[in-house]
Short mmCIF file of C-alpha atoms and ligand atoms in Angstrom, two decimals:
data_model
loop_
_atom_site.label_atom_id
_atom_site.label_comp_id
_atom_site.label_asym_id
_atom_site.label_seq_id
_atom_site.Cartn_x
_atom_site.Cartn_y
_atom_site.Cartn_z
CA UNK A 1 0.00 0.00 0.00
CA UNK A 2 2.91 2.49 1.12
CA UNK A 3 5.59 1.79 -1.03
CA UNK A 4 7.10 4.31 -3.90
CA UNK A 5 7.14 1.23 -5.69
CA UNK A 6 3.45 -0.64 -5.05
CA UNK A 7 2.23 0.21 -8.92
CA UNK A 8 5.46 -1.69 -10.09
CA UNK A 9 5.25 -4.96 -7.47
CA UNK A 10 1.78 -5.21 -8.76
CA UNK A 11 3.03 -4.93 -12.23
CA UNK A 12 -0.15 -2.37 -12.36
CA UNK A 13 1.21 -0.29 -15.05
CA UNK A 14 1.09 -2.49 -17.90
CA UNK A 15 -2.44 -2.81 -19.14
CA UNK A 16 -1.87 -6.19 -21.03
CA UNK A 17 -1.11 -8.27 -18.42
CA UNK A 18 -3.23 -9.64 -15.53
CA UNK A 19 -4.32 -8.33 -12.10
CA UNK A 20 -1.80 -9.13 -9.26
CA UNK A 21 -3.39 -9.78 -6.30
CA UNK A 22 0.06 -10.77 -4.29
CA UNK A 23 3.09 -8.81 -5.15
CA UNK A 24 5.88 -10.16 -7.11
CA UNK A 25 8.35 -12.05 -5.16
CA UNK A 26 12.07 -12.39 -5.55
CA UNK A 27 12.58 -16.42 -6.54
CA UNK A 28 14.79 -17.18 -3.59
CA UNK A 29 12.48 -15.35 -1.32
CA UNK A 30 9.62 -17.29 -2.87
CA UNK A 31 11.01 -20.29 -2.50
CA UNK A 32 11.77 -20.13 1.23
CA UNK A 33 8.37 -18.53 2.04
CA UNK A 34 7.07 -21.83 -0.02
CA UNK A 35 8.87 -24.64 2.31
CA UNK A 36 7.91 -22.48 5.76
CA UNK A 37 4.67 -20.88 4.96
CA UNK A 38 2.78 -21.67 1.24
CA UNK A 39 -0.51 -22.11 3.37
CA UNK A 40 -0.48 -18.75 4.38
CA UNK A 41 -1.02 -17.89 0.60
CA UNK A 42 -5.00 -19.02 0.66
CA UNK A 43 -5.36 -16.06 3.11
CA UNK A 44 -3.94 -13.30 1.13
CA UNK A 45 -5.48 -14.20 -1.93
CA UNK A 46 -8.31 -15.72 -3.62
CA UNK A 47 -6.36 -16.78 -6.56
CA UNK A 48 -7.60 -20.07 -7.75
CA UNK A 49 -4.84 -19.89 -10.49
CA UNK A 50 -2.16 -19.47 -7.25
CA UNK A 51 -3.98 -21.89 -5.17
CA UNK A 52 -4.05 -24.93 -7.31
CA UNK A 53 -0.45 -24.27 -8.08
CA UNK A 54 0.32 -24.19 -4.25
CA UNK A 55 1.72 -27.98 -4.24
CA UNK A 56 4.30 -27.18 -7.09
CA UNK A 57 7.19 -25.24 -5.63
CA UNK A 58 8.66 -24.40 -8.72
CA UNK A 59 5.73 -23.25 -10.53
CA UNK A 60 4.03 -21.78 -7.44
CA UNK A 61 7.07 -19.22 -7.43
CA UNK A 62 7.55 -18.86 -11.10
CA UNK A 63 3.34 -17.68 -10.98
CA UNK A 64 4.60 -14.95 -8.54
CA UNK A 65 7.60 -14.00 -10.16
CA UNK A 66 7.98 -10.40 -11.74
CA UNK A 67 9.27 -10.14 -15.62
CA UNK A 68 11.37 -7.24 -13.86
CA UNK A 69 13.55 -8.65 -10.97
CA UNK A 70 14.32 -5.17 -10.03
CA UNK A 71 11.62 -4.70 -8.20
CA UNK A 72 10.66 -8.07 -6.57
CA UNK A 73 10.10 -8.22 -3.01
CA UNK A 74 11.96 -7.57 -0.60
CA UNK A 75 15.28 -6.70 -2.25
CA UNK A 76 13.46 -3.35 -4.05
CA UNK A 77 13.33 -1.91 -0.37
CA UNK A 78 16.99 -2.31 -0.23
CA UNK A 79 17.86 -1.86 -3.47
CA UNK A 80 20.88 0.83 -3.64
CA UNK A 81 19.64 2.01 -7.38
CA UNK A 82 16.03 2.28 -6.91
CA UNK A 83 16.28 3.98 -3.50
CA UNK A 84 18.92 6.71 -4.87
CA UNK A 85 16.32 7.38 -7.85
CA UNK A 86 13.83 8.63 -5.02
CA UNK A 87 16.11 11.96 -4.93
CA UNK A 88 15.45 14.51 -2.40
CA UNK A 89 12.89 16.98 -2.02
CA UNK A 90 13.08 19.34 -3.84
CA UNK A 91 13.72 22.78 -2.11
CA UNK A 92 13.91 26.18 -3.94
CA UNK A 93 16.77 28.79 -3.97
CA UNK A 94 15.70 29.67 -0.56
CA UNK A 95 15.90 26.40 1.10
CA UNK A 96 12.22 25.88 1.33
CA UNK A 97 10.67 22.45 0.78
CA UNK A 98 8.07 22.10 -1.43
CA UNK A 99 5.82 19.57 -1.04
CA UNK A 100 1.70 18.99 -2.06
CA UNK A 101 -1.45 18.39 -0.61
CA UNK A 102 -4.13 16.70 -1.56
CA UNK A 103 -7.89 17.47 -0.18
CA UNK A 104 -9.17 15.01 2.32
CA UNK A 105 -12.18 16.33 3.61
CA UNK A 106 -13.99 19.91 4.05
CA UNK A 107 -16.76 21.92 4.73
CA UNK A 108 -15.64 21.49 7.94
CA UNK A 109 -16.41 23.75 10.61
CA UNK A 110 -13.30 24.18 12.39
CA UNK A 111 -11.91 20.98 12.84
CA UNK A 112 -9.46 20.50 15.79
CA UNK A 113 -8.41 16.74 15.63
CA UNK A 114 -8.17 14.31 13.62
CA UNK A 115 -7.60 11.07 14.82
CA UNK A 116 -7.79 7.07 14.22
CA UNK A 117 -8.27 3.95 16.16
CA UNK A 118 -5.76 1.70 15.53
CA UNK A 119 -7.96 -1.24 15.01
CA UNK A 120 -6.91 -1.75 11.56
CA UNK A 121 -10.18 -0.67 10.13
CA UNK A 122 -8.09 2.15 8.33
CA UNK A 123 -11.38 4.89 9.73
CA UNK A 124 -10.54 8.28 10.47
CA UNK A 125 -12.17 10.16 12.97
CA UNK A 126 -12.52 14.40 12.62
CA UNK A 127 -13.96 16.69 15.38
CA UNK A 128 -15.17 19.64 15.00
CA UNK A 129 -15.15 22.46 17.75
CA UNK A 130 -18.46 22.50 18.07
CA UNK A 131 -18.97 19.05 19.21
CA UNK A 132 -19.18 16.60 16.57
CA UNK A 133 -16.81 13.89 15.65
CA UNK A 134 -17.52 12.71 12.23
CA UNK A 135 -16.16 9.06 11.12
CA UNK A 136 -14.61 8.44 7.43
CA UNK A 137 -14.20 5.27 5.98
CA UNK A 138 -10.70 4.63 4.32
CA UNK A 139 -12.02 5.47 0.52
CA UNK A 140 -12.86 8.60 2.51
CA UNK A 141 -16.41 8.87 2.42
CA UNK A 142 -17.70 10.21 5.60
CA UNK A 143 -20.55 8.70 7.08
CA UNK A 144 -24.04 10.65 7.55
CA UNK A 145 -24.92 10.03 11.08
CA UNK A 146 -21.73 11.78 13.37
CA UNK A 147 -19.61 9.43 15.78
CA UNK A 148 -19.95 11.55 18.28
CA UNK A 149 -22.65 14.51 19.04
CA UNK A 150 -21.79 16.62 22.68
CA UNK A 151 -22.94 19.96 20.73
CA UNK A 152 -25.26 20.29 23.48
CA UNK A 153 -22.95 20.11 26.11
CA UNK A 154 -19.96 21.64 24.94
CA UNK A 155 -19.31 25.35 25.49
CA UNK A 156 -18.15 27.48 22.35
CA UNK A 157 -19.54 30.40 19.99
CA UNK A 158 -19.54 31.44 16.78
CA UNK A 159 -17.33 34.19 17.66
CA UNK A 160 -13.81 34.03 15.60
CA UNK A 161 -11.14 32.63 17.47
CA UNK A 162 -13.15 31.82 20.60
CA UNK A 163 -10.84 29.02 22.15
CA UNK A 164 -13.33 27.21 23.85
CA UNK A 165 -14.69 24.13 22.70
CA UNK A 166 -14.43 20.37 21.56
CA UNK A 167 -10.09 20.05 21.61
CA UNK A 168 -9.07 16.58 21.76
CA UNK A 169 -10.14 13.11 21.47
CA UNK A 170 -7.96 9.67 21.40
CA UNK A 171 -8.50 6.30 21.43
CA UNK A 172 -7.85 3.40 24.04
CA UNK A 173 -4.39 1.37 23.13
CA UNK A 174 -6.72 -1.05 23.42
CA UNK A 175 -10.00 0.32 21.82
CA UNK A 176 -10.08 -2.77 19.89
CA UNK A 177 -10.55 -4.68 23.02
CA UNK A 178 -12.52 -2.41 25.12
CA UNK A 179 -13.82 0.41 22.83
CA UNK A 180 -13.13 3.39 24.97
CA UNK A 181 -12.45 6.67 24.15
CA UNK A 182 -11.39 9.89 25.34
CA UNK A 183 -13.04 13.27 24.64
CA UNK A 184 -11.64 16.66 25.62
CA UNK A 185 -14.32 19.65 26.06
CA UNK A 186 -14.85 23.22 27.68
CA UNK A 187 -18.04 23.24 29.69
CA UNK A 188 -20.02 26.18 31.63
CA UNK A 189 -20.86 24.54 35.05
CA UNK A 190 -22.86 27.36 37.01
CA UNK A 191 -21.11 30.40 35.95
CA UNK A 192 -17.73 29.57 35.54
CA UNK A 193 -15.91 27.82 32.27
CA UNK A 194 -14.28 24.55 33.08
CA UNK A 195 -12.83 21.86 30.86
CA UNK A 196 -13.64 18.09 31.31
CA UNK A 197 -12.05 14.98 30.00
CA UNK A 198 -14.22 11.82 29.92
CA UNK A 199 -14.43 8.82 28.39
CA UNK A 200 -16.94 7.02 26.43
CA UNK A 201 -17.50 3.26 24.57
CA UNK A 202 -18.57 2.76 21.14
CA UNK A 203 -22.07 1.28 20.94
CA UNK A 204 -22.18 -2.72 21.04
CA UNK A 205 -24.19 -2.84 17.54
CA UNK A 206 -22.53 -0.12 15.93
CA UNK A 207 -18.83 0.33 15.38
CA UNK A 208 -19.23 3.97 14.41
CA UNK A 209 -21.02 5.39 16.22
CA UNK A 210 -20.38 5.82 20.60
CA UNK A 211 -22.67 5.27 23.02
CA UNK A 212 -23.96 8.17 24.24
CA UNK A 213 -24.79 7.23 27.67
CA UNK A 214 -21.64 6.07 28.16
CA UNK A 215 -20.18 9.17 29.55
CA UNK A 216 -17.88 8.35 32.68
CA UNK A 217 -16.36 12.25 33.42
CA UNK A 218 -12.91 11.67 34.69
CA UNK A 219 -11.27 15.06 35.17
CA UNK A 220 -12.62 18.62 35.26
CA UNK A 221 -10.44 21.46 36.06
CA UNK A 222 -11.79 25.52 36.49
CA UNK A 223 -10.31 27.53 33.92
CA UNK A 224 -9.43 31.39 35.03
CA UNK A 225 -10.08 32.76 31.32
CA UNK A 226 -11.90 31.31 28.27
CA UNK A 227 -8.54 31.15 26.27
CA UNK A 228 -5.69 28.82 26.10
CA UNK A 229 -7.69 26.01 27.54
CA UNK A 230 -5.46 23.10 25.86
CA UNK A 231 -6.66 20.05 24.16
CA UNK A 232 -4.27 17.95 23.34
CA UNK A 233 -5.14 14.19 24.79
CA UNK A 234 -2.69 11.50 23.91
CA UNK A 235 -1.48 7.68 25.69
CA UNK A 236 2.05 8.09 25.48
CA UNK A 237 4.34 4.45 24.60
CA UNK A 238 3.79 3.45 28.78
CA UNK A 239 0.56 3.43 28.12
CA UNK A 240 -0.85 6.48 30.33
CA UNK A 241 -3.39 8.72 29.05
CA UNK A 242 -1.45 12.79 28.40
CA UNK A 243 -3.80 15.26 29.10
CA UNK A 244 -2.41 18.91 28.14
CA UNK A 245 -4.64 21.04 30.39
CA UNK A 246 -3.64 24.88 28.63
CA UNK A 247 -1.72 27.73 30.97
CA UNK A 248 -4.37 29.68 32.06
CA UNK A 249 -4.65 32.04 29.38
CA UNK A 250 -5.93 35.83 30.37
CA UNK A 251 -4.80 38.51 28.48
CA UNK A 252 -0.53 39.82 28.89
CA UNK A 253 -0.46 36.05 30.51
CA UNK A 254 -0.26 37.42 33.85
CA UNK A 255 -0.62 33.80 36.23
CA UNK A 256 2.88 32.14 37.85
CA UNK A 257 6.13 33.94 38.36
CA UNK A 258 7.11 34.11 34.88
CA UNK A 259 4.10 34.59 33.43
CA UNK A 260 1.78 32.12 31.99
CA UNK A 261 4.08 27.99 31.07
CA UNK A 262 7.59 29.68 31.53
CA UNK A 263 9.38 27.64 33.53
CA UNK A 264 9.30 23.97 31.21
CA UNK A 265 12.38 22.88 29.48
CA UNK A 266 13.83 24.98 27.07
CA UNK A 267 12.74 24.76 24.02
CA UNK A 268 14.61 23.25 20.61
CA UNK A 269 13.67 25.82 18.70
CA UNK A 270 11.78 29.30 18.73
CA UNK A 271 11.02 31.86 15.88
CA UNK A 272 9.86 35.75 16.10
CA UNK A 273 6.19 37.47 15.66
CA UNK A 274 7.52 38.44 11.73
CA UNK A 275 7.18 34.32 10.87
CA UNK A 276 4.30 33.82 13.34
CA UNK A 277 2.00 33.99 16.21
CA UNK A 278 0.71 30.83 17.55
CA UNK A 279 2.30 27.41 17.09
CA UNK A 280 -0.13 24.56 15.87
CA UNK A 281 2.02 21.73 17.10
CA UNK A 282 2.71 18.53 14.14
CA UNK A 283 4.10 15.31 14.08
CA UNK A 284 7.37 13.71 13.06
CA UNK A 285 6.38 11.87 9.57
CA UNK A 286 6.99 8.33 10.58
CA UNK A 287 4.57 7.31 7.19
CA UNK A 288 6.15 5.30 4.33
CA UNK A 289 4.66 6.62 0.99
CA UNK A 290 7.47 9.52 1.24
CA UNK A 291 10.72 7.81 2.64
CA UNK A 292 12.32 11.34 2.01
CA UNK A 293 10.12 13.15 4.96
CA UNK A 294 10.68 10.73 7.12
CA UNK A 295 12.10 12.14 10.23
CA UNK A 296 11.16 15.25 9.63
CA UNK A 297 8.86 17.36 12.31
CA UNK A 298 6.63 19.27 10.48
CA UNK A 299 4.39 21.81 12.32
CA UNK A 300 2.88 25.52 11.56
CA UNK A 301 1.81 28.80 12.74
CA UNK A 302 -1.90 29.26 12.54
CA UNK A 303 -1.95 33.27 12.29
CA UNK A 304 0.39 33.35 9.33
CA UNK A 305 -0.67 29.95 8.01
CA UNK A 306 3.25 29.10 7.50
CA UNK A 307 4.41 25.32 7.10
CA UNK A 308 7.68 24.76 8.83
CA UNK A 309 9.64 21.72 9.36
CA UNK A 310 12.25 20.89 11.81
CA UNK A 311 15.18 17.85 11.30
CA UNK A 312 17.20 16.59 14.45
CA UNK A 313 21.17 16.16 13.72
CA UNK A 314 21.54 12.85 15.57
CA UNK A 315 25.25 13.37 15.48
CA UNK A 316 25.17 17.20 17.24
CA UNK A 317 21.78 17.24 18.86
CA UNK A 318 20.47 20.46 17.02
CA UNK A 319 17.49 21.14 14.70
CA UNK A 320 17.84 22.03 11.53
CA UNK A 321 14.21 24.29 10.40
CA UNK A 322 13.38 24.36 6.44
CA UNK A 323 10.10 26.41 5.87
CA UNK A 324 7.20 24.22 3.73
CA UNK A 325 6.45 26.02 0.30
CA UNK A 326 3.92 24.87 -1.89
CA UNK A 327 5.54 23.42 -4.83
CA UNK A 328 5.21 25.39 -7.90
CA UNK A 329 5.51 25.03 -11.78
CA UNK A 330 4.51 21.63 -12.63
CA UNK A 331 5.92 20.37 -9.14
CA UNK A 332 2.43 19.29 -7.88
CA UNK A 333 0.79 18.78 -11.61
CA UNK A 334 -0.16 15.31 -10.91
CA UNK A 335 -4.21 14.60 -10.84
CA UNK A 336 -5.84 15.13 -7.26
CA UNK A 337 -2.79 17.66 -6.04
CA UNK A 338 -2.97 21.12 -5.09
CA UNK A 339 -0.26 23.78 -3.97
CA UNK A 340 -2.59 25.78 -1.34
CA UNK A 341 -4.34 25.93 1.57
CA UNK A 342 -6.81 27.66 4.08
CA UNK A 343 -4.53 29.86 5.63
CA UNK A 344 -5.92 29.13 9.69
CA UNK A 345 -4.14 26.26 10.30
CA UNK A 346 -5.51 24.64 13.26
CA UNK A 347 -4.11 21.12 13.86
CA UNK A 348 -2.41 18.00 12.25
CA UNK A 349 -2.75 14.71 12.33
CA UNK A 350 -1.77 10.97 10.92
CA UNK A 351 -3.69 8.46 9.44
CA UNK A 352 -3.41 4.19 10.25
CA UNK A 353 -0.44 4.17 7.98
CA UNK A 354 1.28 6.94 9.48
CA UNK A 355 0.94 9.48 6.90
CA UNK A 356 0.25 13.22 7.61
CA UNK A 357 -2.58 15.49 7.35
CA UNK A 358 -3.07 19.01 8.55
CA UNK A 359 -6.66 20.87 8.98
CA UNK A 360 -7.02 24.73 8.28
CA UNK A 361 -10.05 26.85 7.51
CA UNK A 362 -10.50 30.33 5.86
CA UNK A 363 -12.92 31.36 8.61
CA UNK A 364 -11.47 30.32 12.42
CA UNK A 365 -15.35 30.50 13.75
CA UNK A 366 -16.85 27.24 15.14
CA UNK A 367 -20.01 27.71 13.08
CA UNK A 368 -18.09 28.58 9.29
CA UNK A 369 -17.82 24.88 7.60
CA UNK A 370 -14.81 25.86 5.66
CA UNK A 371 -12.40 23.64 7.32
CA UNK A 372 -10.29 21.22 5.13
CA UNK A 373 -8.40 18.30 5.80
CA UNK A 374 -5.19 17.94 3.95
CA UNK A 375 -2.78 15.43 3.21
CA UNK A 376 0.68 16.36 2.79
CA UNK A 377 2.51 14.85 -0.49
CA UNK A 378 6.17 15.10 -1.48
CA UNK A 379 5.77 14.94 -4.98
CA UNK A 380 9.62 13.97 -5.64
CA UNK A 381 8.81 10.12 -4.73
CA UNK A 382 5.81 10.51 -7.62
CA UNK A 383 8.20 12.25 -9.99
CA UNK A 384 10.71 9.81 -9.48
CA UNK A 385 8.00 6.81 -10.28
CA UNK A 386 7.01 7.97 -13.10
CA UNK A 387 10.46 8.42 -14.28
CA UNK A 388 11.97 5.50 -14.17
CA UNK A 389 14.27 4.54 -17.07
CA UNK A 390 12.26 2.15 -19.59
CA UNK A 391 8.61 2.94 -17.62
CA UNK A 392 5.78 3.96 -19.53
CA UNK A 393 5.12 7.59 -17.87
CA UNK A 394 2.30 7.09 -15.40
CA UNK A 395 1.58 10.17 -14.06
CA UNK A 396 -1.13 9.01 -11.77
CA UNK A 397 0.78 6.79 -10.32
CA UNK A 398 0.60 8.32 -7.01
CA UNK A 399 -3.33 7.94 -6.69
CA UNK A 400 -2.81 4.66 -8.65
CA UNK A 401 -1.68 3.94 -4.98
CA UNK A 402 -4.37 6.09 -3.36
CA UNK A 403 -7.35 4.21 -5.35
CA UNK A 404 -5.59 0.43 -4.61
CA UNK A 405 -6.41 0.19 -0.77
CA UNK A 406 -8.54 -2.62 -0.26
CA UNK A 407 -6.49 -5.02 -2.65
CA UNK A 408 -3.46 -3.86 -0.49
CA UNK A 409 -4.29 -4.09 1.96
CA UNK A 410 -3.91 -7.04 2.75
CA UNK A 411 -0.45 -6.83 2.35
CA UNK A 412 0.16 -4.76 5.64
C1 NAG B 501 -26.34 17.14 17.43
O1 NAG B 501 -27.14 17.25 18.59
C2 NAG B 501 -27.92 18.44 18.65
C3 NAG B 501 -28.70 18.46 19.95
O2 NAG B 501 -28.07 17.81 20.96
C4 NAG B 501 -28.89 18.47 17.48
O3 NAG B 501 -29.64 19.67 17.52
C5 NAG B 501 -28.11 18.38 16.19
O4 NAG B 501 -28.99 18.31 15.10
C6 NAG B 501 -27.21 17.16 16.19
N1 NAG B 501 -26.36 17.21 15.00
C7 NAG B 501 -26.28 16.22 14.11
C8 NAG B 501 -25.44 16.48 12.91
O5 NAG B 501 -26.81 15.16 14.27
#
């Protein structure tokens, strides 16, 4: 599903010869997977061709051969050649990366999170500030009836940049198991604003949608001003639930001795007010469609709308920032890409696989569905498929990936 290199293990670009429903495999690889394993063939592939060869070693693995040995599996994710071809991205004079995006979602009204279960059902949840959580299906189609509906109980308005609101939600570890999961709110109790973290269970008969009665409140904490009331809810690798409760907020941040979350650990990097305001914290890309992001922390600024990036030296310890353009010219000419954005951007977020996503809006107002999700793209890995030496040019050979899910699926 995620490599650079899926369209060519399926031998998908050549029209004239037959649907591949397992990848090709390199013969020696074959041949070992055949002595320990051939049985677990019948489960990855309906192939009656495949399947009545399955007592024939030799012409079990000849069947799942590739006319191309370059790019059998597994030596093509090693292989020195191919992996060079991927280049780098591309950056301009400036230094700036430019990467893609590709439109997710919208009409969207303000979405804060966007998060998934890890269940392997490859859904994606969004939430919007004013209390929904909407569920999308991997083809992303979103479903009609929300996931979640606290409108009524959540505290925001319509006002632009009121900071109150739905801000976080994350699944159990173990959702699968026990189908919890955690919400993240501002609530009026009496007069005063609080926020409150609870958790919930999806309904037994449906998988997608929760169960609203469900609600077991775990934490609420009285908030001195309605802004900078957090959001962020995460379980960390030891398996404890992060809940990032906001400093207080009030105008000149006047609370504590330093003012408002000054005395944490210093920070790895900082910038001034002329490249932004407010930092809408990212992710390190950890996906594998784009092995040349990978490592790469990529975050923004949600007054200027500015994509920036940030690269640990593991030798020296520092970070190295590149800004995020869009990429221009013909750089993101490839069908289903863009090179802009909503410049409000408000949060970011991964899918199943790992890959990255960021949500902005042209209106910041709870109520004004013109929130997008976006998917960020380095369009040098679909440059470099299509431009393989002896390839027919396949320039949609990057959504020739995105429109192949549920046959690869299975290969995950
Ligand atoms: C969400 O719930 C509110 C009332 O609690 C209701 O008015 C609204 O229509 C619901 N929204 C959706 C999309 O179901």
């Amino acid at each position: 599903e995620c490599s650079p290199y899926a369209a060519h293990l399926y031998d998908a670009e050549d029209p004239f010869t037959p649907l591949r429903t397992v990848p090709g495999l390199c013969q020696d690889y074959c041949l070992d997977m055949w002595h320990k394993c051939r049985g677990l063939f019948r489960h990855l592939s309906t192939d009656q061709e495949l399947q009545a060869l399955e007592g024939n070693r030799a012409r079990f693995c000849r069947y799942l051969s590739l006319d191309d040995t370059d790019y059998c599996f597994p030596y093509l994710l090693v292989n020195k050649n191919l992996n060079s071809n991927l280049g780098h991205v591309v950056a301009d004079a400036k230094g700036c990366l430019q990467l893609c995006l590709e439109e997710v979602a919208n009409g969207l009204r303000n979405p804060v999170a966007m998060v998934h279960a890890r269940d392997g059902t490859h859904r994606f949840f969004v939430a919007e500030q004013v209390g929904l959580v909407w569920a999308y299906l991997p083809d992303r189609s979103r479903l009609e009836k929300p996931f979640l509906n606290i409108s009524r109980a959540v505290l925001t308005s319509p006002w632009q940049g009121d900071e109150r609101g739905f801000l976080g939600i994350a699944f159990h570890p173990s959702f699968r198991r026990n189908r919890r999961l955690y919400v993240y709110y501002s609530v009026g109790i009496r007069t005063s604003e609080w926020i409150r973290i609870s958790e919930f269970r999806v309904s037994e008969d449906d998988e997608n949608a929760v169960d609203h009665s469900s609600e077991r409140i775990l934490l609420e904490v009285k908030e001195p001003a309605s802004n900078h009331n957090g959001g962020q809810l995460l379980f960390g690798d030891d398996g404890y639930l992060y809940i990032f409760t906001g400093d207080g907020g009030m105008a000149g941040d006047p609370f504590g001795t330093f003012g408002n979350a000054q005395n944490d650990v210093l920070p790895i990097f900082a910038y001034p007010h002329t490249i932004g305001k407010s930092v809408t914290g990212g992710y390190v890309y950890r996906g594998c469609e784009y092995p040349n992001l990978n490592g790469l922390y990529i975050f923004g600024d949600f007054m200027t709308g500015r994509l920036m990036s940030l690269q640990e030296n593991p030798g020296t310890g520092q970070w190295h920032y590149s800004e995020i353009c869009m990429g221009r010219g013909q750089t993101c000419e490839f069908p289903g890409l863009i090179n802009n954005y909503y410049p409000y951007i408000i949060s970011f977020g991964e899918d199943e696989a790992g890959e990255l996503y960021f949500m902005s809006t042209g209106e910041p107002s709870a109520t004004a569905p013109r929130g997008v999700v976006y998917k960020i793209i380095d369009p040098s890995s679909c440059k470099a498929r299509s431009a393989m030496p002896g390839r027919v040019p396949a320039p949609s050979v990057c959504s020739l990936l995105n429109s192949q899910p549920l046959i690869l699926q299975w290969w995950k």
